Short mmCIF file of C-alpha atoms and ligand atoms in Angstrom, two decimals:
data_model
loop_
_atom_site.label_atom_id
_atom_site.label_comp_id
_atom_site.label_asym_id
_atom_site.label_seq_id
_atom_site.Cartn_x
_atom_site.Cartn_y
_atom_site.Cartn_z
CA MET A 18 0.00 0.00 0.00
CA SER A 19 1.28 3.44 -0.82
CA LYS A 20 2.13 5.74 2.01
CA ASP A 21 2.95 9.38 1.62
CA SER A 22 6.66 9.74 1.22
CA GLY A 23 9.15 11.44 3.48
CA ARG A 24 9.86 11.37 7.17
CA GLN A 25 6.97 10.45 9.37
CA ASN A 26 5.89 13.22 11.68
CA LEU A 27 5.20 11.66 15.06
CA LEU A 28 2.79 13.20 17.50
CA VAL A 29 3.99 14.09 20.97
CA SER A 30 2.27 14.76 24.26
CA THR A 31 1.84 18.37 25.33
CA ARG A 32 2.90 17.40 28.85
CA SER A 33 5.80 15.09 28.26
CA GLU A 34 9.37 16.24 27.74
CA ASP A 35 10.69 12.95 26.39
CA ALA A 36 9.77 13.53 22.77
CA VAL A 37 8.72 9.90 22.25
CA GLY A 38 5.99 10.18 19.70
CA VAL A 39 3.19 8.01 18.40
CA SER A 40 1.84 7.63 14.90
CA PHE A 41 -1.15 9.61 13.66
CA GLU A 42 -3.20 6.42 13.68
CA GLU A 43 -2.36 5.71 17.32
CA ALA A 44 -3.08 9.30 18.32
CA ILE A 45 -6.50 9.11 16.69
CA LEU A 46 -7.38 5.81 18.30
CA GLN A 47 -5.98 6.68 21.75
CA PRO A 48 -6.44 10.44 21.97
CA VAL A 49 -5.33 11.01 25.57
CA ALA A 50 -1.56 11.19 25.73
CA LYS A 51 0.96 10.58 28.48
CA GLU A 52 0.41 12.42 31.76
CA GLY A 53 -3.01 13.57 30.61
CA GLY A 54 -1.62 15.63 27.75
CA LEU A 55 -2.91 16.03 24.23
CA TYR A 56 -1.18 14.75 21.11
CA THR A 57 0.38 17.50 19.10
CA PHE A 58 2.66 17.90 16.08
CA GLN A 59 6.34 17.77 16.78
CA SER A 60 6.95 20.07 13.85
CA LEU A 61 4.94 21.75 11.14
CA PRO A 62 5.85 22.02 7.45
CA THR A 63 6.40 25.41 5.84
CA LEU A 64 4.32 26.83 3.03
CA ASN A 65 5.89 29.43 0.78
CA LYS A 66 4.35 31.86 -1.68
CA ASP A 67 4.69 29.42 -4.60
CA ASP A 68 2.90 26.69 -2.67
CA ILE A 69 0.01 29.02 -2.02
CA ALA A 70 -0.05 30.03 -5.69
CA ARG A 71 -0.21 26.35 -6.61
CA PHE A 72 -3.09 25.73 -4.19
CA GLU A 73 -5.22 27.95 -6.42
CA ARG A 74 -5.45 25.10 -8.92
CA LEU A 75 -6.37 22.40 -6.41
CA SER A 76 -9.82 21.09 -5.54
CA TYR A 77 -10.72 20.95 -1.86
CA SER A 78 -9.86 17.25 -1.67
CA GLU A 79 -6.57 17.78 -3.47
CA LEU A 80 -5.70 20.52 -1.01
CA CYS A 81 -6.42 18.12 1.85
CA GLU A 82 -4.18 15.46 0.29
CA ASP A 83 -1.43 18.01 -0.21
CA ILE A 84 -1.54 19.22 3.40
CA PHE A 85 -1.68 15.67 4.79
CA ALA A 86 1.38 14.77 2.72
CA ARG A 87 3.28 17.84 3.94
CA LEU A 88 2.39 17.02 7.52
CA GLY A 89 3.95 13.60 6.95
CA LEU A 90 1.34 11.71 8.88
CA GLY A 91 2.06 8.44 7.13
CA LEU A 92 -1.49 7.76 6.09
CA ASP A 93 -2.41 5.23 3.40
CA THR A 94 -3.42 7.25 0.37
CA HIS A 95 -6.50 5.18 -0.29
CA ILE A 96 -7.72 5.55 3.29
CA LEU A 97 -7.37 9.31 3.03
CA LYS A 98 -9.07 9.44 -0.36
CA GLU A 99 -11.97 7.43 0.97
CA ALA A 100 -12.31 9.74 3.96
CA LEU A 101 -12.31 12.77 1.72
CA GLN A 102 -15.29 11.40 -0.18
CA SER A 103 -17.25 12.68 2.84
CA TYR A 104 -17.24 16.10 1.25
CA GLU A 105 -19.52 14.67 -1.44
CA SER A 106 -22.35 14.93 1.07
CA PHE A 107 -21.83 18.70 1.36
CA ASP A 108 -23.94 21.19 -0.61
CA ASP A 109 -21.27 21.84 -3.23
CA ILE A 110 -18.55 19.25 -3.59
CA THR A 111 -16.33 21.73 -5.47
CA ASN A 112 -16.58 24.21 -2.62
CA PRO A 113 -17.53 22.69 0.73
CA ALA A 114 -16.54 25.89 2.56
CA PRO A 115 -17.53 28.95 0.51
CA VAL A 116 -16.31 32.44 1.37
CA LYS A 117 -18.78 35.31 1.04
CA LYS A 118 -18.39 39.04 1.30
CA ILE A 119 -20.37 40.72 4.05
CA ASP A 120 -18.81 44.20 4.09
CA SER A 121 -15.87 45.95 2.52
CA ASP A 122 -12.78 43.91 3.42
CA LEU A 123 -14.89 41.69 5.65
CA PHE A 124 -15.72 38.13 4.61
CA ILE A 125 -17.50 35.10 6.01
CA LEU A 126 -16.15 31.58 5.69
CA GLU A 127 -19.24 29.38 5.70
CA LEU A 128 -18.31 26.15 7.44
CA PHE A 129 -21.84 24.81 7.80
CA HIS A 130 -22.64 23.24 4.43
CA GLY A 131 -22.27 19.65 5.65
CA PRO A 132 -25.02 17.20 6.64
CA THR A 133 -25.59 18.52 10.19
CA ARG A 134 -25.23 22.24 9.38
CA ALA A 135 -22.40 23.18 11.73
CA PHE A 136 -18.65 23.48 11.25
CA LYS A 137 -18.07 20.21 13.12
CA ASP A 138 -18.92 18.40 9.87
CA MET A 139 -15.82 19.83 8.17
CA ALA A 140 -13.64 17.61 10.33
CA LEU A 141 -15.90 14.97 11.79
CA GLN A 142 -17.27 13.61 8.53
CA PRO A 143 -13.85 12.61 7.12
CA PHE A 144 -12.55 11.83 10.61
CA GLY A 145 -15.28 9.23 11.17
CA LYS A 146 -14.28 7.43 8.00
CA LEU A 147 -10.60 7.52 8.96
CA LEU A 148 -11.27 6.08 12.36
CA SER A 149 -13.46 3.28 11.09
CA SER A 150 -10.93 2.40 8.40
CA PHE A 151 -8.26 2.08 11.10
CA ALA A 152 -10.56 -0.03 13.24
CA LYS A 153 -11.44 -2.32 10.34
CA GLN A 154 -7.80 -2.70 9.39
CA LYS A 155 -6.93 -3.76 12.94
CA HIS A 156 -10.00 -6.02 13.28
CA GLN A 157 -10.64 -4.21 16.53
CA ASP A 158 -13.99 -2.99 17.86
CA TYR A 159 -14.09 0.52 19.28
CA LEU A 160 -16.44 2.34 21.55
CA ILE A 161 -16.32 6.03 20.76
CA LEU A 162 -17.42 8.28 23.57
CA THR A 163 -18.35 11.82 22.80
CA ALA A 164 -19.73 14.72 24.83
CA THR A 165 -21.47 17.51 23.00
CA SER A 166 -22.77 20.99 23.64
CA GLY A 167 -24.96 20.45 20.60
CA ASP A 168 -23.03 20.30 17.35
CA THR A 169 -20.35 17.66 17.81
CA GLY A 170 -22.91 15.01 18.73
CA PRO A 171 -25.02 15.25 15.56
CA ALA A 172 -21.91 15.38 13.36
CA ALA A 173 -20.28 12.39 15.08
CA LEU A 174 -23.45 10.29 14.95
CA GLU A 175 -23.96 11.09 11.28
CA SER A 176 -20.35 10.23 10.58
CA PHE A 177 -20.32 6.88 12.43
CA ALA A 178 -23.84 5.60 11.75
CA HIS A 179 -23.71 1.98 10.51
CA LYS A 180 -19.89 1.95 10.43
CA GLU A 181 -18.28 -1.44 10.99
CA ASN A 182 -16.29 -2.05 14.18
CA ILE A 183 -17.58 1.17 15.74
CA ARG A 184 -20.09 1.92 18.44
CA VAL A 185 -20.81 5.42 19.62
CA VAL A 186 -22.17 6.78 22.87
CA CYS A 187 -23.02 10.45 22.72
CA LEU A 188 -23.65 12.50 25.88
CA TYR A 189 -25.49 15.82 25.71
CA PRO A 190 -26.58 18.19 28.48
CA GLN A 191 -30.33 17.87 28.86
CA GLY A 192 -31.96 21.20 28.02
CA GLY A 193 -28.60 22.56 26.92
CA THR A 194 -29.15 22.18 23.18
CA SER A 195 -31.63 23.56 20.68
CA ASP A 196 -34.54 21.35 19.57
CA VAL A 197 -32.93 20.92 16.18
CA GLN A 198 -29.66 19.78 17.74
CA ARG A 199 -31.43 17.38 20.07
CA LEU A 200 -33.53 15.91 17.27
CA GLN A 201 -30.46 15.50 15.09
CA MET A 202 -29.18 13.16 17.80
CA THR A 203 -32.24 11.48 19.21
CA THR A 204 -33.70 10.59 15.80
CA GLN A 205 -30.50 8.88 14.60
CA ASN A 206 -31.64 5.34 14.18
CA ALA A 207 -28.66 3.03 13.81
CA HIS A 208 -27.89 -0.10 15.82
CA ASN A 209 -24.38 1.13 16.67
CA LEU A 210 -25.41 4.49 18.16
CA LYS A 211 -26.56 5.42 21.65
CA VAL A 212 -27.55 8.93 22.72
CA LEU A 213 -27.89 9.87 26.38
CA GLY A 214 -29.08 13.10 27.97
CA ILE A 215 -27.13 14.06 31.09
CA GLU A 216 -28.49 15.96 34.07
CA GLY A 217 -26.10 18.92 34.07
CA ASP A 218 -24.35 21.30 31.69
CA PHE A 219 -21.75 20.72 28.99
CA ASP A 220 -18.82 20.87 31.42
CA ASP A 221 -20.53 18.09 33.43
CA ALA A 222 -20.95 16.01 30.29
CA GLN A 223 -17.32 16.61 29.32
CA SER A 224 -16.09 15.73 32.82
CA ALA A 225 -18.20 12.56 32.83
CA LEU A 226 -16.62 11.59 29.54
CA LYS A 227 -13.11 12.25 30.82
CA SER A 228 -13.66 10.18 33.93
CA LEU A 229 -15.07 7.28 31.92
CA LEU A 230 -12.04 7.37 29.64
CA ALA A 231 -9.76 7.23 32.67
CA ASP A 232 -11.85 4.70 34.66
CA SER A 233 -9.87 1.49 34.88
CA ALA A 234 -12.84 -0.68 35.90
CA PHE A 235 -14.76 0.60 32.89
CA ASN A 236 -11.77 0.00 30.63
CA ASP A 237 -11.38 -3.53 32.04
CA ALA A 238 -15.05 -4.27 31.48
CA LEU A 239 -14.64 -3.15 27.87
CA ALA A 240 -11.46 -5.17 27.47
CA GLN A 241 -13.34 -8.29 28.58
CA ARG A 242 -15.76 -7.58 25.77
CA LYS A 243 -12.81 -7.05 23.38
CA ILE A 244 -13.75 -3.44 22.87
CA ALA A 245 -11.24 -0.57 22.93
CA LEU A 246 -12.18 2.92 24.00
CA SER A 247 -11.70 6.10 22.02
CA ALA A 248 -13.07 9.64 21.89
CA ALA A 249 -14.16 11.93 19.10
CA ASN A 250 -14.01 15.24 20.92
CA SER A 251 -12.12 18.21 19.59
CA VAL A 252 -9.04 17.19 21.54
CA ASN A 253 -8.56 14.45 18.96
CA ILE A 254 -5.73 15.53 16.69
CA GLY A 255 -7.44 13.76 13.80
CA ARG A 256 -10.06 16.49 13.86
CA ILE A 257 -7.59 19.32 14.20
CA VAL A 258 -5.79 18.39 10.98
CA PHE A 259 -8.94 18.88 8.93
CA GLN A 260 -9.48 22.18 10.70
CA ILE A 261 -6.19 23.58 9.44
CA ILE A 262 -7.20 23.04 5.86
CA TYR A 263 -10.29 25.19 5.54
CA HIS A 264 -8.43 28.24 6.80
CA ILE A 265 -5.95 27.76 3.97
CA TRP A 266 -8.89 27.24 1.60
CA ALA A 267 -10.39 30.57 2.75
CA TYR A 268 -7.17 32.40 2.01
CA VAL A 269 -6.81 30.80 -1.40
CA SER A 270 -10.47 31.46 -2.22
CA LEU A 271 -9.96 35.17 -1.57
CA ILE A 272 -6.91 35.15 -3.83
CA LYS A 273 -8.97 33.50 -6.57
CA THR A 274 -11.62 36.23 -6.42
CA HIS A 275 -8.92 38.95 -6.36
CA SER A 276 -10.12 40.06 -2.95
CA LEU A 277 -6.64 39.46 -1.61
CA SER A 278 -3.23 39.65 -3.24
CA TYR A 279 -0.42 37.13 -2.74
CA GLY A 280 1.27 37.56 0.59
CA GLU A 281 -1.31 40.03 1.83
CA LYS A 282 -2.34 39.40 5.40
CA LEU A 283 -5.75 38.13 6.33
CA SER A 284 -7.04 38.22 9.89
CA ILE A 285 -9.28 35.41 11.06
CA ILE A 286 -12.02 35.78 13.64
CA VAL A 287 -13.29 32.58 15.21
CA PRO A 288 -16.23 32.22 17.60
CA SER A 289 -14.46 29.97 20.07
CA GLY A 290 -15.33 27.46 22.75
CA ASN A 291 -13.01 24.48 23.07
CA PHE A 292 -10.47 26.34 20.88
CA GLY A 293 -10.23 23.67 18.18
CA ASN A 294 -11.29 25.79 15.25
CA ILE A 295 -8.92 28.67 15.97
CA LEU A 296 -6.14 26.20 16.79
CA GLY A 297 -6.41 25.08 13.16
CA ALA A 298 -5.92 28.70 12.09
CA PHE A 299 -2.97 29.06 14.49
CA TYR A 300 -1.29 26.03 12.92
CA ALA A 301 -1.97 27.40 9.43
CA LYS A 302 -0.27 30.63 10.51
CA LYS A 303 2.69 28.73 11.94
CA MET A 304 2.98 26.95 8.60
CA GLY A 305 3.39 30.31 6.90
CA LEU A 306 -0.10 31.19 5.72
CA PRO A 307 -0.13 35.03 5.77
CA ILE A 308 -2.52 35.44 8.65
CA GLY A 309 -2.62 38.80 10.40
CA ARG A 310 -4.41 38.63 13.72
CA LEU A 311 -6.03 35.50 15.12
CA VAL A 312 -9.09 36.79 16.90
CA VAL A 313 -10.82 34.74 19.55
CA ALA A 314 -14.45 35.79 19.86
CA SER A 315 -16.28 34.70 22.98
CA ASN A 316 -19.75 35.05 24.49
CA PRO A 317 -20.72 36.01 28.08
CA ASN A 318 -18.55 33.07 29.24
CA HIS A 319 -15.53 35.14 28.28
CA ILE A 320 -12.79 33.21 30.00
CA LEU A 321 -10.79 33.09 26.76
CA THR A 322 -11.01 36.85 26.29
CA ASP A 323 -9.83 37.39 29.85
CA PHE A 324 -7.02 34.92 29.40
CA ILE A 325 -5.73 36.45 26.19
CA THR A 326 -5.94 40.00 27.49
CA SER A 327 -4.58 39.35 31.01
CA GLY A 328 -2.61 36.09 30.86
CA VAL A 329 -4.63 34.69 33.76
CA TYR A 330 -6.85 31.67 33.24
CA ASP A 331 -9.13 31.60 36.23
CA ILE A 332 -12.28 29.53 36.76
CA THR A 333 -12.40 29.98 40.53
CA GLN A 334 -14.94 32.80 40.47
CA ARG A 335 -17.00 31.61 37.55
CA SER A 336 -20.01 29.53 36.84
CA LEU A 337 -21.24 28.73 33.41
CA ILE A 338 -23.77 31.16 31.92
CA LYS A 339 -26.33 29.80 29.48
CA SER A 340 -26.02 32.10 26.50
CA PHE A 341 -27.60 32.52 23.06
CA SER A 342 -24.50 30.89 21.57
CA PRO A 343 -24.48 27.62 23.56
CA ALA A 344 -21.72 25.88 21.58
CA MET A 345 -19.36 28.37 23.22
CA ASP A 346 -20.70 27.95 26.77
CA ILE A 347 -17.48 26.45 28.07
CA LEU A 348 -15.10 27.28 30.89
CA LYS A 349 -12.43 24.61 30.44
CA SER A 350 -11.28 25.20 26.92
CA SER A 351 -9.27 22.08 26.15
CA ASN A 352 -7.30 23.01 23.08
CA VAL A 353 -5.66 26.05 24.68
CA GLU A 354 -3.23 23.49 26.02
CA ARG A 355 -1.84 22.91 22.53
CA VAL A 356 -1.06 26.60 22.12
CA LEU A 357 0.67 26.62 25.50
CA PHE A 358 2.78 23.69 24.36
CA ASP A 359 3.67 25.38 21.12
CA LEU A 360 4.65 28.66 22.75
CA TYR A 361 6.17 27.55 26.06
CA GLY A 362 7.07 23.87 25.74
CA ALA A 363 6.00 20.67 27.48
CA LYS A 364 7.45 21.33 30.93
CA ARG A 365 5.72 24.65 31.37
CA THR A 366 2.48 23.34 29.85
CA LYS A 367 2.39 20.52 32.36
CA GLU A 368 2.97 23.00 35.18
CA LEU A 369 0.18 25.30 33.99
CA MET A 370 -2.30 22.49 33.41
CA GLN A 371 -1.58 20.95 36.80
CA SER A 372 -2.18 24.33 38.36
CA LEU A 373 -5.52 24.51 36.54
CA GLU A 374 -6.50 21.06 37.79
CA LYS A 375 -5.46 21.75 41.38
CA THR A 376 -6.34 25.40 41.89
CA ARG A 377 -8.66 26.05 38.94
CA ARG A 378 -6.35 28.85 37.88
CA TYR A 379 -3.00 29.60 36.26
CA ALA A 380 -1.11 32.74 35.31
CA LEU A 381 1.39 33.40 32.53
CA THR A 382 4.46 35.51 33.11
CA SER A 383 4.50 38.85 31.33
CA SER A 384 6.90 37.62 28.67
CA GLU A 385 4.73 34.56 28.08
CA LEU A 386 1.70 36.80 27.72
CA ALA A 387 3.54 38.99 25.22
CA LEU A 388 4.28 35.91 23.12
CA LEU A 389 0.63 34.84 23.22
CA GLN A 390 -0.46 38.32 22.19
CA GLU A 391 1.88 38.28 19.21
CA HIS A 392 -0.67 35.95 17.65
CA PHE A 393 -3.99 36.38 19.37
CA ASP A 394 -6.50 39.10 20.04
CA ALA A 395 -9.76 38.54 21.84
CA PHE A 396 -13.03 40.22 22.58
CA PHE A 397 -16.46 39.09 23.74
CA CYS A 398 -20.06 39.80 22.90
CA ASP A 399 -22.98 39.71 25.31
CA ASP A 400 -26.39 38.31 24.37
CA GLU A 401 -27.95 41.72 23.69
CA LYS A 402 -25.17 42.64 21.25
CA CYS A 403 -25.49 39.20 19.71
CA LEU A 404 -29.14 39.88 18.84
CA GLN A 405 -28.23 43.29 17.44
CA SER A 406 -25.51 41.75 15.29
CA ILE A 407 -27.91 39.17 13.83
CA ALA A 408 -30.33 42.00 13.00
CA ALA A 409 -27.57 44.18 11.53
CA ALA A 410 -26.28 41.37 9.33
CA PHE A 411 -29.84 40.61 8.21
CA GLU A 412 -30.28 44.24 7.12
CA LYS A 413 -27.25 43.75 4.91
CA GLY A 414 -28.76 40.61 3.42
CA HIS A 415 -27.08 37.90 5.51
CA LEU A 416 -28.81 35.44 7.77
CA ILE A 417 -26.27 34.49 10.43
CA ASP A 418 -26.50 32.26 13.49
CA PRO A 419 -25.77 33.54 17.03
CA HIS A 420 -22.20 32.16 17.07
CA THR A 421 -21.32 33.84 13.80
CA ALA A 422 -22.98 36.98 15.17
CA VAL A 423 -20.53 36.99 18.08
CA GLY A 424 -17.72 37.02 15.52
CA TYR A 425 -19.43 39.73 13.48
CA TYR A 426 -19.76 41.93 16.55
CA VAL A 427 -16.10 41.44 17.49
CA ALA A 428 -15.10 42.34 13.92
CA GLN A 429 -16.90 45.69 14.30
CA VAL A 430 -15.43 46.41 17.72
CA LEU A 431 -11.82 45.67 16.86
CA GLY A 432 -12.23 47.46 13.55
CA ARG A 433 -10.68 47.24 10.14
CA GLU A 434 -7.76 49.45 11.09
CA LYS A 435 -6.49 46.87 13.54
CA LEU A 436 -7.45 43.77 11.60
CA GLY A 437 -7.03 44.70 7.94
CA LYS A 438 -8.82 42.30 5.63
CA CYS A 439 -10.65 39.84 7.74
CA VAL A 440 -12.64 36.64 7.53
CA ILE A 441 -15.11 35.43 10.16
CA ALA A 442 -15.52 31.70 10.57
CA SER A 443 -19.26 31.10 10.36
CA THR A 444 -19.74 28.03 12.49
CA ALA A 445 -23.42 27.15 12.10
CA GLU A 446 -26.38 27.60 9.81
CA TRP A 447 -29.12 29.88 11.22
CA SER A 448 -31.55 26.94 11.26
CA LYS A 449 -29.77 25.29 14.20
CA PHE A 450 -30.60 28.28 16.41
CA ALA A 451 -33.78 29.57 14.80
CA PRO A 452 -35.62 30.82 17.95
CA ILE A 453 -32.86 33.33 18.74
CA VAL A 454 -32.38 34.30 15.11
CA GLU A 455 -36.11 34.85 14.62
CA SER A 456 -36.32 36.93 17.80
CA ALA A 457 -33.43 39.07 16.60
CA ILE A 458 -34.81 39.82 13.16
CA SER A 459 -38.43 40.31 14.25
CA SER A 460 -37.47 42.25 17.43
CA ARG A 461 -39.36 39.70 19.50
CA ASP A 462 -38.62 39.51 23.22
CA THR A 463 -36.46 36.40 23.60
CA HIS A 464 -38.55 35.32 26.60
CA GLN A 465 -41.35 34.88 24.10
CA ALA A 466 -39.18 33.19 21.49
CA LEU A 467 -40.91 30.71 19.21
CA VAL A 468 -39.99 27.04 19.43
CA ASP A 469 -37.52 25.84 16.80
CA LYS A 470 -40.09 24.50 14.38
CA GLU A 471 -42.22 27.65 14.40
CA ALA A 472 -39.20 29.93 14.29
CA ILE A 473 -37.87 28.15 11.21
CA LYS A 474 -41.25 28.51 9.55
CA ALA A 475 -41.41 32.21 10.46
CA ILE A 476 -37.94 32.87 9.06
CA SER A 477 -38.81 31.07 5.84
CA GLN A 478 -41.45 33.76 5.24
CA TYR A 479 -38.74 36.42 4.92
CA GLN A 480 -36.98 37.36 1.75
CA ILE A 481 -33.29 37.93 1.56
CA GLN A 482 -31.66 39.65 -1.40
CA GLY A 483 -34.95 39.29 -3.27
CA GLN A 484 -35.21 35.54 -2.70
CA ASN A 485 -37.21 33.43 -0.28
CA VAL A 486 -35.18 32.03 2.59
CA CYS A 487 -34.61 28.31 1.98
CA ILE A 488 -34.88 25.69 4.68
CA THR A 489 -32.39 22.86 4.38
CA GLN A 490 -34.33 19.67 3.68
CA SER A 491 -32.62 17.57 6.36
CA ILE A 492 -33.57 20.16 8.99
CA GLU A 493 -37.17 20.31 7.88
CA ASN A 494 -37.42 16.51 7.90
CA LEU A 495 -36.29 16.28 11.53
CA PHE A 496 -39.64 17.35 12.90
CA SER A 497 -41.48 14.37 11.46
CA LYS A 498 -38.98 11.75 12.61
CA THR A 499 -39.30 9.57 15.72
CA GLU A 500 -37.07 10.25 18.70
CA VAL A 501 -35.60 6.81 19.28
CA HIS A 502 -33.21 7.83 22.08
CA ARG A 503 -35.07 9.20 25.09
CA GLU A 504 -32.96 8.36 28.14
CA ILE A 505 -31.87 11.07 30.57
CA LEU A 506 -29.31 9.90 33.16
CA LYS A 507 -27.28 11.08 36.10
CA THR A 508 -23.57 10.87 35.36
CA SER A 509 -23.27 8.19 38.07
CA GLN A 510 -25.54 5.88 36.05
CA LEU A 511 -23.53 6.06 32.85
CA LYS A 512 -21.09 3.25 33.29
CA GLU A 513 -23.67 0.59 34.00
CA ASN A 514 -26.03 1.83 31.34
CA ILE A 515 -23.37 1.77 28.63
CA LEU A 516 -22.11 -1.70 29.52
CA HIS A 517 -25.66 -2.99 29.55
CA TRP A 518 -26.24 -1.58 26.06
CA LEU A 519 -23.04 -3.16 24.76
CA ASP A 520 -24.17 -6.56 26.05
CA GLU A 521 -27.53 -6.19 24.42
CA ALA A 522 -26.33 -4.92 21.07
C1 PLP B 605 -18.24 23.87 18.33
C2 PLP B 605 -18.74 25.20 17.95
C3 PLP B 605 -18.04 26.37 18.25
C4 PLP B 605 -16.75 26.34 19.04
O1 PLP B 605 -15.72 25.76 18.33
P1 PLP B 605 -14.37 25.33 19.08
O2 PLP B 605 -13.57 24.64 18.06
O3 PLP B 605 -14.79 24.45 20.20
O4 PLP B 605 -13.74 26.60 19.57
C5 PLP B 605 -18.53 27.57 17.81
N1 PLP B 605 -19.70 27.64 17.14
C6 PLP B 605 -20.42 26.54 16.85
C7 PLP B 605 -21.71 26.70 16.15
C8 PLP B 605 -19.95 25.29 17.22
O5 PLP B 605 -20.67 24.20 16.94
#
């Protein structure tokens, strides 16, 4: 079988100084690294101006193949090609992530044209195929655990439904997702999928997942059943790789439309939660893509904004606020750790992360903060401003979701003078958060927001740029499907429930 040529780039743990790496395949299958760290690239390849000029002639899949080869991840070409066929299920196979102009020098990178209408599809659809190919090749059964604030779950379930050697358990915070998001999970009818509501918020679901992964009795019980455990959350490096590529695609797309000239800097604004999306942009920048500022946009849970402006990451005084942009309602933002590793090395990363675990807080030195701020800016948007941004974008002929609206607001606040030409990562289609979007554009009090189904119908009555608003078929269909997964559990009941399901299945 053909492998991509050149030296294989091993992945190393963010918390381990002995640079003993593992292969990409191992890192995907066993995503938690030594000493609780995350697998990360030892080195990144460099793109020069000619490479970027050449990218102009590549299709999206060809660009993916090119970047994978440069990263030297040692993947079988046919496995990668098969995974990349996932983009055939996107709206436009020639352009799975279109860039649109919203204002002068301000663009939107639409990452929501996949089957579940959020940016998670960009990585999770091909990732699911990769993982099941690896599992099949090894003749090993895997249980994939995933915790979701609403968008990862649907994308993971869609990606893994009916896949051989794979079973998936998906945990979501009960009441913490939109109706559309919940239905996208609970109506997924495949023998290898299990969806469980958790009493608690997303951080509770994520903690439950982490403790199951680390639970030796649970792992033993799985081993007895000849099942290995893996996770599909955004800490998995297999997802991050795909998230580098669309930022490069955005840059190249703007070159193609003469909106940007070669070498000109482009700033990227990313509505951020677990920091996976913007980490992809950070890696693209490290590889030499001419990125100006990397802007982290957050919602009322603005721990990331505080961290990037002050150098102090502090959860001691905080509790999670339920906001209009729930996919960013997170306090422990996992992928920050990879940036720490990149900027300050493994030893310091371990120190900082241990401090976070023990004291729920850590602080950078002033020189460390300066280094962080060489790359990142940050600002946050409260719920009121979020509504106003949705309405303002709508006036200009763009229907944006609340997460994208957070980015749009931050773009206005930081201003073109600071950012130059700028692209906002649009992370979800409006239809996933229709009650808030409808309230914003009809000036309805959000306490009287319509339910998802009615809000979608109401929005479809509007016209935008002279055309009726379209509802994506798969979203419309959700409301007539049966909810096959209805269980709501306490986290303490998970272990037993999952093992029971495995024995039944
Ligand atoms: C997951 C998600 C985010 C946050 O992305 P991270 O990679 O976790 O920072 C933002 N918006 C939407 C709609 C999402 O689904």
